[in-house]
Amino acid sequence: MRRKAPAVDLTTRLGSVILPNPVLTASGTAGHGAELADFLDPAVLGAIVVKSLHAEPWAGNPTPRVHATPSGMVNSVGLQGPGVEAWLEHDLPVLAGTGARVVASIWGRTVEEFARAAELLADAPDVVVAVEVNASCPNLEDRRALFAHSVTATTEVVEAAEGARRPRWAKLSPNTPDLPDLAVAAIAAGAEVVTVANTVLGMVIDTETRRPLLGAGKGGLSGPAIRPVAVRAVFDTREALGAVPIIGVGGITSATDAVEFLLAGASAVQIGTAMFADPRAPARILTDLERWCDRRGVSQLEELIGAAHG
Ligand code: RRO
């Protein structure tokens, strides 16, 4: 069932992409296709960002891949995915059939692999409203390949994604003090939006086996444990970028959490780890956000964006 027209104008502008509301899923947390449709109508959300896709199928890391931590979880899924071509053929049509707006996230181990994944998306249907360039996965075998820790590499992968022939968003890393500079570089390279940020480097050790708990050893920390880190990352990025659109992500479980990111400077938010406990979380947060605004006389989302900067 579709939502009735909101009393509050939650429309948000992300560069050339205009979304009816600012609540998106975070890449990697809602599958590659319509998995979420068993729990909510994907079309009610601003957009569905699918798990990062390589040009080729990718097996991912050994299990266990996720582990709960205080107020969060660590993961090392290892970028498992069907590859862009199989995704276009099998997953996207089902997701598109729900009426959702879709954002394709891409990754590669080299600039050339990013370019290849992007090119394969060139003829994707218009329902794929943007491509999110995942420059910041913490779980690559070789962390030197973490593009989002280098201005040059960030520039190169964002440029390489031009072949997707649709708006580019750059997903950046919280694991570098240079995040604002990297955001500036991503925009200069052609990104319309920066997504701030990916997971925080972390790990958990099993005290009985005396070995790292995740199959891959180290991982990325997400959930409410990292929310203040992500809020600051958005705030700092807003200071560096001014009015350039930012998508805030990191530990959002409620509408008030989402408002915190909007006030820090985000034009939209992504919900990720919260869905592991409650797959309906994004729809709940959207409904509550509308109510939050209504109760406070906020008639347009824009009134909130960046308001904490005074
Ligand atoms: O697949 C993963 O292990 C993964 C990815 Br692509 C990412 O961007 N962030 C993360 O925490 N895990």
XYZ file of C-alpha atoms and ligand atoms in Angstrom:
322
model
C 0.000 0.000 0.000
C 1.314 3.469 -0.918
C 1.704 6.162 1.740
C -0.738 9.027 1.575
C 0.692 12.391 0.510
C 2.847 13.777 3.312
C 1.772 16.908 5.182
C 5.418 17.902 5.301
C 7.434 18.433 2.129
C 10.216 15.903 2.561
C 11.484 16.284 -1.002
C 15.249 16.383 -1.177
C 17.599 17.408 -3.963
C 20.763 15.346 -4.364
C 22.499 17.115 -7.204
C 20.437 16.402 -10.300
C 18.459 13.661 -8.539
C 15.301 14.751 -6.747
C 13.888 12.226 -4.299
C 10.474 12.353 -2.608
C 12.035 11.890 0.800
C 15.499 11.630 2.376
C 15.395 8.081 3.792
C 17.483 5.604 1.781
C 18.908 2.195 2.517
C 22.664 1.888 3.062
C 24.553 -0.215 0.560
C 25.142 -3.783 1.670
C 22.307 -3.957 4.153
C 19.290 -4.631 1.948
C 20.653 -7.144 -0.550
C 20.999 -6.753 -4.289
C 17.355 -6.873 -5.271
C 13.893 -6.805 -3.748
C 14.763 -8.701 -0.536
C 13.335 -5.830 1.526
C 9.956 -6.063 -0.203
C 8.915 -8.838 2.202
C 8.946 -6.220 4.973
C 8.135 -2.843 3.425
C 7.235 -1.211 0.133
C 10.638 -0.222 -1.324
C 8.915 2.510 -3.351
C 8.041 4.524 -0.229
C 11.715 5.134 0.534
C 13.768 7.857 -1.115
C 15.822 5.183 -2.862
C 17.231 1.700 -2.428
C 21.029 1.566 -2.586
C 22.019 -1.993 -3.448
C 25.072 -3.869 -2.229
C 28.264 -2.907 -4.036
C 28.708 -4.653 -7.370
C 31.914 -5.638 -9.102
C 32.016 -6.040 -12.860
C 32.351 -9.791 -12.263
C 30.691 -12.160 -9.741
C 32.524 -12.090 -6.409
C 32.401 -14.806 -3.714
C 33.083 -12.687 -0.635
C 34.817 -13.619 2.607
C 34.706 -16.725 4.807
C 32.097 -16.888 7.564
C 31.345 -15.609 10.127
C 30.860 -12.350 8.299
C 29.002 -10.340 10.924
C 29.170 -10.211 14.701
C 27.151 -8.134 17.177
C 29.116 -5.685 19.329
C 28.011 -3.206 22.020
C 25.594 -0.848 20.218
C 26.598 -2.100 16.796
C 28.222 -4.847 14.795
C 31.376 -5.652 12.908
C 31.251 -7.086 9.401
C 33.546 -8.417 6.806
C 31.212 -9.625 4.101
C 33.930 -9.126 1.549
C 31.905 -7.581 -1.260
C 29.974 -10.687 -2.261
C 27.903 -10.052 -5.335
C 26.567 -11.457 -8.617
C 28.444 -9.043 -10.889
C 26.846 -6.161 -12.770
C 25.569 -8.147 -15.758
C 23.782 -10.817 -13.691
C 22.414 -8.061 -11.437
C 20.981 -6.217 -14.431
C 19.416 -9.410 -15.724
C 18.050 -11.013 -12.549
C 17.960 -8.648 -9.553
C 17.233 -5.213 -10.965
C 14.011 -6.154 -12.823
C 12.445 -7.499 -9.625
C 13.501 -4.440 -7.635
C 12.396 -2.079 -10.397
C 9.062 -3.885 -10.447
C 8.366 -2.619 -6.932
C 8.491 0.968 -8.200
C 11.597 1.771 -6.150
C 14.212 4.266 -7.231
C 17.493 2.365 -7.348
C 21.091 3.400 -6.757
C 23.752 0.973 -8.010
C 26.838 0.837 -5.824
C 30.040 -0.246 -7.571
C 33.503 -1.290 -6.455
C 36.747 -2.525 -7.923
C 40.290 -3.400 -6.898
C 41.707 -1.119 -9.543
C 40.608 2.035 -11.306
C 40.083 -0.095 -14.422
C 37.716 -2.412 -12.542
C 35.654 0.586 -11.384
C 35.553 1.786 -14.988
C 34.413 -1.644 -16.213
C 31.620 -1.902 -13.606
C 30.480 1.611 -14.530
C 30.482 0.899 -18.272
C 28.315 -2.160 -17.729
C 25.738 0.156 -16.152
C 25.704 2.583 -19.064
C 22.544 1.117 -20.593
C 20.776 0.361 -17.314
C 17.173 1.595 -17.247
C 16.378 5.047 -15.858
C 15.108 3.489 -12.635
C 18.815 3.385 -11.713
C 18.883 7.041 -10.750
C 22.544 7.209 -9.696
C 25.700 5.206 -9.188
C 27.370 5.225 -5.774
C 31.111 4.777 -6.163
C 32.212 2.757 -3.126
C 35.731 4.050 -2.639
C 35.767 3.082 1.026
C 35.142 -0.621 1.664
C 37.330 -1.523 4.649
C 37.323 -5.206 3.777
C 39.459 -5.454 0.676
C 42.340 -7.919 0.982
C 44.811 -5.144 0.427
C 43.931 -2.028 2.415
C 46.325 -0.011 0.291
C 43.525 -0.360 -2.223
C 41.318 1.811 -0.011
C 40.789 4.498 -2.591
C 39.062 6.890 -0.209
C 42.283 7.456 1.760
C 44.003 9.101 -1.188
C 42.992 12.255 -3.032
C 44.513 10.909 -6.251
C 42.828 7.514 -6.023
C 39.457 9.028 -5.065
C 39.703 11.367 -8.039
C 40.559 8.470 -10.341
C 37.730 6.160 -9.291
C 35.123 8.915 -9.440
C 36.344 9.876 -12.916
C 36.378 6.196 -13.917
C 32.703 5.869 -13.022
C 31.673 8.452 -15.625
C 30.988 5.573 -18.007
C 27.838 4.722 -16.032
C 26.278 7.779 -17.716
C 24.297 8.807 -14.669
C 24.899 10.956 -11.589
C 27.833 9.817 -9.491
C 27.816 9.710 -5.691
C 31.103 8.998 -3.881
C 31.002 6.891 -0.711
C 33.840 8.005 1.518
C 35.695 6.643 4.529
C 35.526 7.813 8.152
C 38.945 6.246 8.752
C 40.997 9.215 7.635
C 41.385 12.714 9.080
C 41.499 13.948 5.479
C 37.838 13.162 4.812
C 36.886 16.802 4.009
C 39.743 17.058 1.473
C 38.671 13.771 -0.080
C 35.097 15.035 -0.328
C 36.324 18.148 -2.130
C 38.356 15.919 -4.477
C 35.381 13.654 -5.187
C 33.210 16.627 -6.132
C 35.983 18.133 -8.266
C 36.231 14.766 -10.064
C 32.588 14.852 -11.038
C 30.615 13.420 -8.119
C 27.382 15.294 -7.460
C 27.003 13.941 -3.937
C 29.209 12.459 -1.228
C 28.012 9.683 1.063
C 29.557 10.074 4.513
C 30.590 7.550 5.617
C 31.425 3.847 5.486
C 32.161 1.648 8.516
C 34.896 2.321 11.076
C 37.847 -0.089 11.093
C 37.361 -2.632 13.877
C 37.739 -6.218 14.997
C 36.592 -8.659 17.657
C 38.702 -11.442 19.206
C 37.201 -14.648 20.610
C 38.692 -15.013 24.088
C 38.186 -18.800 24.107
C 39.770 -19.606 20.768
C 42.163 -16.634 21.090
C 41.573 -15.934 17.416
C 39.804 -13.121 15.522
C 36.094 -13.817 15.458
C 35.271 -12.804 11.897
C 36.251 -15.263 9.196
C 38.349 -12.582 7.516
C 39.888 -11.412 10.797
C 39.320 -7.664 10.714
C 36.195 -5.762 9.722
C 34.130 -2.598 9.781
C 32.159 -1.347 12.786
C 28.656 0.048 12.235
C 25.535 0.886 14.227
C 24.834 3.409 17.002
C 28.372 2.911 18.353
C 29.696 4.996 15.454
C 26.919 7.574 15.176
C 28.814 10.490 16.783
C 31.788 9.702 14.538
C 29.556 9.842 11.470
C 27.731 12.995 12.606
C 31.041 14.768 13.017
C 32.213 13.462 9.648
C 29.110 14.973 8.028
C 29.544 18.229 9.967
C 33.195 18.534 8.912
C 32.333 17.680 5.316
C 29.607 20.343 5.248
C 32.146 22.908 6.469
C 34.427 21.918 3.596
C 31.792 21.648 0.865
C 29.212 24.281 1.694
C 25.904 23.520 0.018
C 27.089 20.458 -1.966
C 24.742 17.575 -1.072
C 25.875 15.055 1.510
C 24.202 11.770 2.423
C 24.721 10.945 6.093
C 25.062 7.360 7.252
C 26.159 5.755 10.495
C 24.085 4.222 13.268
C 20.704 5.807 12.553
C 17.917 3.928 14.334
C 15.277 6.648 14.805
C 13.886 9.787 13.206
C 15.686 11.960 15.754
C 18.967 10.288 14.778
C 18.163 11.160 11.168
C 17.399 14.783 12.125
C 20.802 14.988 13.822
C 22.466 14.158 10.490
C 20.275 16.642 8.618
C 21.212 19.392 11.071
C 24.899 18.476 10.624
C 24.509 19.107 6.897
C 23.121 15.963 5.279
C 20.424 16.289 2.612
C 19.495 12.623 3.015
C 20.338 9.668 5.225
C 20.938 5.975 4.733
C 19.729 3.303 7.142
C 21.829 0.153 7.445
C 22.589 -1.747 10.634
C 19.170 -0.900 12.133
C 17.613 -3.195 9.523
C 19.388 -6.242 10.938
C 17.201 -5.899 14.051
C 14.146 -4.517 12.262
C 13.935 -4.725 8.454
C 11.060 -2.216 8.576
C 13.271 0.411 10.235
C 13.600 2.711 7.184
C 9.804 2.928 6.718
C 9.308 3.567 10.448
C 11.983 6.248 10.459
C 10.375 7.920 7.445
C 6.931 8.003 9.073
C 8.400 9.287 12.344
C 10.466 11.922 10.524
C 7.358 13.332 8.918
C 5.631 13.391 12.318
C 8.705 14.982 13.956
C 8.661 17.787 11.398
C 4.895 18.230 11.570
C 4.927 18.574 15.362
C 7.622 21.224 15.236
C 6.139 23.248 12.415
C 8.854 22.254 9.968
C 7.029 22.364 6.639
C 10.032 21.676 4.410
C 12.968 19.370 4.953
C 15.308 22.065 3.655
C 14.774 24.063 6.853
C 16.771 21.431 8.737
C 19.689 20.840 6.383
C 22.874 22.241 7.889
C 20.986 24.225 10.555
C 23.512 23.220 13.260
C 26.108 25.374 11.526
C 24.375 28.548 12.651
O 31.239 -6.160 1.795
C 31.782 -5.674 2.799
O 32.497 -6.345 3.552
C 31.631 -4.243 3.122
C 31.595 -3.209 2.209
Br 31.561 -3.482 0.377
C 31.566 -1.862 2.641
O 31.571 -0.888 1.865
N 31.572 -1.643 3.965
C 31.588 -2.641 4.864
O 31.589 -2.386 6.074
N 31.604 -3.952 4.432
